[in-house]
Amino acid sequence: MGAISAPMDRAIRLWWRAVTLLGSLERMVGIGLLALMVVTITLQVITRYLFGQPLVWVEELATYSFIWSVFLGAALGLKELRHIRIETFLGRIPPRWRAVAQALLYGIVGACCLALAGDALGIMQVESRSETISLPINVGRHWFYSVPLFVGLASMAFTAAYFVVSYLASALTGRPVDAETDVEERRRLDHEADEAELRLAEGAL
């Protein structure tokens, strides 16, 4: 295996940096949406059972927040290698060919995401003709159905393209995949933190 050129290595690292920044944004928005769901549903329970005057827009808002959080979570899961993967076959082939196979798989994932994202663009035109029912302001319903679908798929396609390039570089030069390195490092730090908490708990007994 040959060595990867410095410009290509820098470009892949910058690409992964962009992917992680996008993932951080998706995580923050997702957390905000989950918090919004909890707060609004709690408010709905209070107004319904204590005051007998339920807020009619809460359920619709919670539904839309859930839809956005699902698609953002799916995109974030791909970045953090949290989607279900069956590696029985991949674990039995040499590292170089395993990287080629993973690049091929992510290529298929990216192509499917792009195809579905294209369909979502067409659906937007139809959904934009109707508006929300109970929200305090009228908003096109495409912002809560086809738009989150498109955003999630576009983000996943961007991530899948990174994995294709990164795994191909790994197959050709042996370069480590930044995503795998970062995930392993996070797991190591989480394990060390868990062990430290366990030692503190044992010391307190």
PDB file of C-alpha atoms in Angstrom:
ATOM      1  CA  MET A   1       0.000   0.000   0.000  1.00  0.00           C
ATOM      2  CA  GLY A   2       1.276   3.431  -0.900  1.00  0.00           C
ATOM      3  CA  ALA A   3       1.188   6.582   1.197  1.00  0.00           C
ATOM      4  CA  ILE A   4      -1.655   9.030   0.721  1.00  0.00           C
ATOM      5  CA  SER A   5      -0.685  12.499  -0.470  1.00  0.00           C
ATOM      6  CA  ALA A   6      -0.712  15.319   2.067  1.00  0.00           C
ATOM      7  CA  PRO A   7      -3.363  17.368   0.225  1.00  0.00           C
ATOM      8  CA  MET A   8      -5.684  14.357  -0.018  1.00  0.00           C
ATOM      9  CA  ASP A   9      -5.154  13.505   3.654  1.00  0.00           C
ATOM     10  CA  ARG A  10      -5.887  17.108   4.624  1.00  0.00           C
ATOM     11  CA  ALA A  11      -8.997  17.169   2.434  1.00  0.00           C
ATOM     12  CA  ILE A  12     -10.372  13.994   4.045  1.00  0.00           C
ATOM     13  CA  ARG A  13      -9.680  15.362   7.513  1.00  0.00           C
ATOM     14  CA  LEU A  14     -11.442  18.623   6.671  1.00  0.00           C
ATOM     15  CA  TRP A  15     -14.370  16.642   5.247  1.00  0.00           C
ATOM     16  CA  TRP A  16     -14.654  14.665   8.464  1.00  0.00           C
ATOM     17  CA  ARG A  17     -14.453  17.915  10.419  1.00  0.00           C
ATOM     18  CA  ALA A  18     -17.379  19.257   8.406  1.00  0.00           C
ATOM     19  CA  VAL A  19     -19.305  16.031   9.046  1.00  0.00           C
ATOM     20  CA  THR A  20     -18.702  16.240  12.799  1.00  0.00           C
ATOM     21  CA  LEU A  21     -19.715  19.912  12.909  1.00  0.00           C
ATOM     22  CA  LEU A  22     -22.916  19.041  11.073  1.00  0.00           C
ATOM     23  CA  GLY A  23     -23.473  16.214  13.540  1.00  0.00           C
ATOM     24  CA  SER A  24     -23.006  18.577  16.466  1.00  0.00           C
ATOM     25  CA  LEU A  25     -25.633  20.887  14.987  1.00  0.00           C
ATOM     26  CA  GLU A  26     -28.019  17.967  14.475  1.00  0.00           C
ATOM     27  CA  ARG A  27     -27.457  16.847  18.049  1.00  0.00           C
ATOM     28  CA  MET A  28     -28.185  20.299  19.476  1.00  0.00           C
ATOM     29  CA  VAL A  29     -31.322  20.721  17.389  1.00  0.00           C
ATOM     30  CA  GLY A  30     -32.464  17.214  18.281  1.00  0.00           C
ATOM     31  CA  ILE A  31     -31.977  17.857  21.984  1.00  0.00           C
ATOM     32  CA  GLY A  32     -33.892  21.120  21.657  1.00  0.00           C
ATOM     33  CA  LEU A  33     -36.770  19.361  19.892  1.00  0.00           C
ATOM     34  CA  LEU A  34     -36.943  16.624  22.532  1.00  0.00           C
ATOM     35  CA  ALA A  35     -36.946  19.268  25.265  1.00  0.00           C
ATOM     36  CA  LEU A  36     -39.688  21.136  23.414  1.00  0.00           C
ATOM     37  CA  MET A  37     -41.800  17.972  23.256  1.00  0.00           C
ATOM     38  CA  VAL A  38     -41.384  17.308  26.975  1.00  0.00           C
ATOM     39  CA  VAL A  39     -42.189  20.892  27.960  1.00  0.00           C
ATOM     40  CA  THR A  40     -45.216  21.281  25.694  1.00  0.00           C
ATOM     41  CA  ILE A  41     -46.725  17.905  26.572  1.00  0.00           C
ATOM     42  CA  THR A  42     -46.217  18.623  30.280  1.00  0.00           C
ATOM     43  CA  LEU A  43     -47.946  21.968  29.753  1.00  0.00           C
ATOM     44  CA  GLN A  44     -50.759  20.178  27.965  1.00  0.00           C
ATOM     45  CA  VAL A  45     -51.264  17.803  30.897  1.00  0.00           C
ATOM     46  CA  ILE A  46     -51.366  20.712  33.344  1.00  0.00           C
ATOM     47  CA  THR A  47     -53.818  22.779  31.326  1.00  0.00           C
ATOM     48  CA  ARG A  48     -56.040  19.798  30.524  1.00  0.00           C
ATOM     49  CA  TYR A  49     -56.336  18.203  33.961  1.00  0.00           C
ATOM     50  CA  LEU A  50     -55.862  21.155  36.302  1.00  0.00           C
ATOM     51  CA  PHE A  51     -57.651  23.895  34.394  1.00  0.00           C
ATOM     52  CA  GLY A  52     -59.841  21.917  32.009  1.00  0.00           C
ATOM     53  CA  GLN A  53     -58.642  23.995  29.040  1.00  0.00           C
ATOM     54  CA  PRO A  54     -56.282  21.957  26.856  1.00  0.00           C
ATOM     55  CA  LEU A  55     -54.076  23.691  24.312  1.00  0.00           C
ATOM     56  CA  VAL A  56     -55.194  22.495  20.900  1.00  0.00           C
ATOM     57  CA  TRP A  57     -51.849  23.127  19.171  1.00  0.00           C
ATOM     58  CA  VAL A  58     -49.617  21.106  21.506  1.00  0.00           C
ATOM     59  CA  GLU A  59     -50.182  17.683  19.958  1.00  0.00           C
ATOM     60  CA  GLU A  60     -49.523  18.949  16.448  1.00  0.00           C
ATOM     61  CA  LEU A  61     -46.351  20.734  17.543  1.00  0.00           C
ATOM     62  CA  ALA A  62     -45.139  17.640  19.400  1.00  0.00           C
ATOM     63  CA  THR A  63     -45.791  15.488  16.332  1.00  0.00           C
ATOM     64  CA  TYR A  64     -43.827  17.801  14.071  1.00  0.00           C
ATOM     65  CA  SER A  65     -40.975  18.006  16.591  1.00  0.00           C
ATOM     66  CA  PHE A  66     -40.873  14.226  16.743  1.00  0.00           C
ATOM     67  CA  ILE A  67     -40.686  13.927  12.952  1.00  0.00           C
ATOM     68  CA  TRP A  68     -37.764  16.365  12.761  1.00  0.00           C
ATOM     69  CA  SER A  69     -35.948  14.650  15.637  1.00  0.00           C
ATOM     70  CA  VAL A  70     -36.312  11.226  13.976  1.00  0.00           C
ATOM     71  CA  PHE A  71     -34.709  12.283  10.697  1.00  0.00           C
ATOM     72  CA  LEU A  72     -31.983  14.320  12.390  1.00  0.00           C
ATOM     73  CA  GLY A  73     -31.305  11.395  14.707  1.00  0.00           C
ATOM     74  CA  ALA A  74     -31.001   9.026  11.743  1.00  0.00           C
ATOM     75  CA  ALA A  75     -28.470  11.344  10.108  1.00  0.00           C
ATOM     76  CA  LEU A  76     -26.523  11.681  13.361  1.00  0.00           C
ATOM     77  CA  GLY A  77     -26.586   7.917  13.890  1.00  0.00           C
ATOM     78  CA  LEU A  78     -24.862   7.373  10.553  1.00  0.00           C
ATOM     79  CA  LYS A  79     -22.107   9.831  11.500  1.00  0.00           C
ATOM     80  CA  GLU A  80     -21.510   8.069  14.824  1.00  0.00           C
ATOM     81  CA  LEU A  81     -21.662   4.530  13.349  1.00  0.00           C
ATOM     82  CA  ARG A  82     -24.707   3.713  15.467  1.00  0.00           C
ATOM     83  CA  HIS A  83     -26.869   2.166  12.768  1.00  0.00           C
ATOM     84  CA  ILE A  84     -27.289  -1.592  12.905  1.00  0.00           C
ATOM     85  CA  ARG A  85     -24.486  -3.329  11.040  1.00  0.00           C
ATOM     86  CA  ILE A  86     -23.933  -7.050  10.459  1.00  0.00           C
ATOM     87  CA  GLU A  87     -20.182  -7.592  10.171  1.00  0.00           C
ATOM     88  CA  THR A  88     -19.994 -11.389  10.219  1.00  0.00           C
ATOM     89  CA  PHE A  89     -18.822 -11.487   6.609  1.00  0.00           C
ATOM     90  CA  LEU A  90     -16.669  -8.360   6.732  1.00  0.00           C
ATOM     91  CA  GLY A  91     -14.809  -9.640   9.769  1.00  0.00           C
ATOM     92  CA  ARG A  92     -13.588 -12.667   7.794  1.00  0.00           C
ATOM     93  CA  ILE A  93     -11.915 -10.867   4.887  1.00  0.00           C
ATOM     94  CA  PRO A  94      -8.575  -9.023   4.783  1.00  0.00           C
ATOM     95  CA  PRO A  95      -8.583  -5.378   5.942  1.00  0.00           C
ATOM     96  CA  ARG A  96      -7.975  -3.990   2.458  1.00  0.00           C
ATOM     97  CA  TRP A  97     -10.912  -5.808   0.876  1.00  0.00           C
ATOM     98  CA  ARG A  98     -13.034  -5.080   3.936  1.00  0.00           C
ATOM     99  CA  ALA A  99     -12.450  -1.371   3.348  1.00  0.00           C
ATOM    100  CA  VAL A 100     -13.409  -1.789  -0.325  1.00  0.00           C
ATOM    101  CA  ALA A 101     -16.617  -3.594   0.681  1.00  0.00           C
ATOM    102  CA  GLN A 102     -17.483  -0.875   3.192  1.00  0.00           C
ATOM    103  CA  ALA A 103     -16.884   1.820   0.570  1.00  0.00           C
ATOM    104  CA  LEU A 104     -19.243  -0.050  -1.769  1.00  0.00           C
ATOM    105  CA  LEU A 105     -21.903  -0.378   0.935  1.00  0.00           C
ATOM    106  CA  TYR A 106     -21.754   3.307   1.809  1.00  0.00           C
ATOM    107  CA  GLY A 107     -21.910   4.100  -1.899  1.00  0.00           C
ATOM    108  CA  ILE A 108     -25.186   2.196  -2.083  1.00  0.00           C
ATOM    109  CA  VAL A 109     -26.466   3.997   1.013  1.00  0.00           C
ATOM    110  CA  GLY A 110     -25.540   7.376  -0.439  1.00  0.00           C
ATOM    111  CA  ALA A 111     -27.155   6.585  -3.810  1.00  0.00           C
ATOM    112  CA  CYS A 112     -30.395   5.506  -2.107  1.00  0.00           C
ATOM    113  CA  CYS A 113     -30.408   8.669   0.011  1.00  0.00           C
ATOM    114  CA  LEU A 114     -29.940  10.858  -3.049  1.00  0.00           C
ATOM    115  CA  ALA A 115     -32.722   9.068  -4.929  1.00  0.00           C
ATOM    116  CA  LEU A 116     -35.140   9.447  -2.012  1.00  0.00           C
ATOM    117  CA  ALA A 117     -34.104  13.076  -1.481  1.00  0.00           C
ATOM    118  CA  GLY A 118     -34.984  13.772  -5.093  1.00  0.00           C
ATOM    119  CA  ASP A 119     -38.435  12.289  -4.536  1.00  0.00           C
ATOM    120  CA  ALA A 120     -38.813  14.424  -1.403  1.00  0.00           C
ATOM    121  CA  LEU A 121     -38.226  17.558  -3.468  1.00  0.00           C
ATOM    122  CA  GLY A 122     -41.130  16.604  -5.696  1.00  0.00           C
ATOM    123  CA  ILE A 123     -43.377  15.899  -2.722  1.00  0.00           C
ATOM    124  CA  MET A 124     -42.652  19.358  -1.303  1.00  0.00           C
ATOM    125  CA  GLN A 125     -44.521  20.968  -4.160  1.00  0.00           C
ATOM    126  CA  VAL A 126     -47.665  19.028  -3.262  1.00  0.00           C
ATOM    127  CA  GLU A 127     -47.425  19.389   0.513  1.00  0.00           C
ATOM    128  CA  SER A 128     -46.773  23.124   0.337  1.00  0.00           C
ATOM    129  CA  ARG A 129     -50.368  23.611  -0.841  1.00  0.00           C
ATOM    130  CA  SER A 130     -51.739  22.719   2.617  1.00  0.00           C
ATOM    131  CA  GLU A 131     -51.009  24.385   5.943  1.00  0.00           C
ATOM    132  CA  THR A 132     -50.949  23.414   9.590  1.00  0.00           C
ATOM    133  CA  ILE A 133     -54.282  22.967  11.338  1.00  0.00           C
ATOM    134  CA  SER A 134     -53.974  24.123  14.933  1.00  0.00           C
ATOM    135  CA  LEU A 135     -50.660  25.977  15.318  1.00  0.00           C
ATOM    136  CA  PRO A 136     -50.939  29.656  16.301  1.00  0.00           C
ATOM    137  CA  ILE A 137     -49.431  30.606  12.924  1.00  0.00           C
ATOM    138  CA  ASN A 138     -50.088  29.044   9.523  1.00  0.00           C
ATOM    139  CA  VAL A 139     -47.091  27.137   8.200  1.00  0.00           C
ATOM    140  CA  GLY A 140     -46.838  24.999   5.095  1.00  0.00           C
ATOM    141  CA  ARG A 141     -47.040  21.347   6.061  1.00  0.00           C
ATOM    142  CA  HIS A 142     -44.062  20.490   3.862  1.00  0.00           C
ATOM    143  CA  TRP A 143     -41.843  22.048   6.556  1.00  0.00           C
ATOM    144  CA  PHE A 144     -42.778  19.153   8.843  1.00  0.00           C
ATOM    145  CA  TYR A 145     -42.913  16.232   6.413  1.00  0.00           C
ATOM    146  CA  SER A 146     -40.933  16.392   3.175  1.00  0.00           C
ATOM    147  CA  VAL A 147     -38.434  19.038   4.343  1.00  0.00           C
ATOM    148  CA  PRO A 148     -37.137  17.052   7.361  1.00  0.00           C
ATOM    149  CA  LEU A 149     -37.038  13.968   5.120  1.00  0.00           C
ATOM    150  CA  PHE A 150     -34.958  15.847   2.556  1.00  0.00           C
ATOM    151  CA  VAL A 151     -32.656  17.395   5.178  1.00  0.00           C
ATOM    152  CA  GLY A 152     -32.017  14.050   6.859  1.00  0.00           C
ATOM    153  CA  LEU A 153     -31.366  12.256   3.568  1.00  0.00           C
ATOM    154  CA  ALA A 154     -29.092  15.020   2.269  1.00  0.00           C
ATOM    155  CA  SER A 155     -27.073  14.901   5.475  1.00  0.00           C
ATOM    156  CA  MET A 156     -26.805  11.126   5.264  1.00  0.00           C
ATOM    157  CA  ALA A 157     -25.720  11.312   1.609  1.00  0.00           C
ATOM    158  CA  PHE A 158     -23.013  13.840   2.543  1.00  0.00           C
ATOM    159  CA  THR A 159     -21.812  11.525   5.311  1.00  0.00           C
ATOM    160  CA  ALA A 160     -21.955   8.423   3.113  1.00  0.00           C
ATOM    161  CA  ALA A 161     -19.839  10.175   0.473  1.00  0.00           C
ATOM    162  CA  TYR A 162     -17.210  10.870   3.138  1.00  0.00           C
ATOM    163  CA  PHE A 163     -17.181   7.206   4.124  1.00  0.00           C
ATOM    164  CA  VAL A 164     -16.787   6.111   0.501  1.00  0.00           C
ATOM    165  CA  VAL A 165     -13.741   8.326   0.017  1.00  0.00           C
ATOM    166  CA  SER A 166     -12.284   7.513   3.426  1.00  0.00           C
ATOM    167  CA  TYR A 167     -12.641   3.739   3.062  1.00  0.00           C
ATOM    168  CA  LEU A 168     -11.223   3.820  -0.459  1.00  0.00           C
ATOM    169  CA  ALA A 169      -8.243   5.771   0.869  1.00  0.00           C
ATOM    170  CA  SER A 170      -7.913   3.170   3.610  1.00  0.00           C
ATOM    171  CA  ALA A 171      -7.994   0.346   1.053  1.00  0.00           C
ATOM    172  CA  LEU A 172      -5.370   1.985  -1.160  1.00  0.00           C
ATOM    173  CA  THR A 173      -2.982   3.382   1.456  1.00  0.00           C
ATOM    174  CA  GLY A 174      -3.918   1.920   4.830  1.00  0.00           C
ATOM    175  CA  ARG A 175      -4.968   5.331   6.106  1.00  0.00           C
ATOM    176  CA  PRO A 176      -7.159   5.000   9.241  1.00  0.00           C
ATOM    177  CA  VAL A 177     -10.787   6.073   8.943  1.00  0.00           C
ATOM    178  CA  ASP A 178     -11.242   9.176  11.114  1.00  0.00           C
ATOM    179  CA  ALA A 179     -14.802   8.233  12.035  1.00  0.00           C
ATOM    180  CA  GLU A 180     -13.760   4.844  13.406  1.00  0.00           C
ATOM    181  CA  THR A 181     -10.831   6.385  15.296  1.00  0.00           C
ATOM    182  CA  ASP A 182     -13.052   9.025  16.893  1.00  0.00           C
ATOM    183  CA  VAL A 183     -15.725   6.489  17.849  1.00  0.00           C
ATOM    184  CA  GLU A 184     -13.154   4.214  19.471  1.00  0.00           C
ATOM    185  CA  GLU A 185     -11.685   7.171  21.366  1.00  0.00           C
ATOM    186  CA  ARG A 186     -15.122   8.258  22.622  1.00  0.00           C
ATOM    187  CA  ARG A 187     -15.902   4.725  23.756  1.00  0.00           C
ATOM    188  CA  ARG A 188     -12.565   4.533  25.558  1.00  0.00           C
ATOM    189  CA  LEU A 189     -13.207   7.823  27.341  1.00  0.00           C
ATOM    190  CA  ASP A 190     -16.748   6.756  28.245  1.00  0.00           C
ATOM    191  CA  HIS A 191     -15.412   3.472  29.628  1.00  0.00           C
ATOM    192  CA  GLU A 192     -12.810   5.284  31.712  1.00  0.00           C
ATOM    193  CA  ALA A 193     -15.455   7.685  33.019  1.00  0.00           C
ATOM    194  CA  ASP A 194     -17.725   4.777  33.964  1.00  0.00           C
ATOM    195  CA  GLU A 195     -14.889   3.055  35.777  1.00  0.00           C
ATOM    196  CA  ALA A 196     -14.021   6.268  37.642  1.00  0.00           C
ATOM    197  CA  GLU A 197     -17.654   6.675  38.751  1.00  0.00           C
ATOM    198  CA  LEU A 198     -17.728   3.048  39.871  1.00  0.00           C
ATOM    199  CA  ARG A 199     -14.561   3.513  41.942  1.00  0.00           C
ATOM    200  CA  LEU A 200     -16.047   6.644  43.528  1.00  0.00           C
ATOM    201  CA  ALA A 201     -19.255   4.777  44.335  1.00  0.00           C
ATOM    202  CA  GLU A 202     -17.315   1.880  45.841  1.00  0.00           C
ATOM    203  CA  GLY A 203     -15.236   4.293  47.900  1.00  0.00           C
ATOM    204  CA  ALA A 204     -18.347   5.951  49.251  1.00  0.00           C
ATOM    205  CA  LEU A 205     -19.717   2.653  50.560  1.00  0.00           C
TER     206      LEU A 205
END
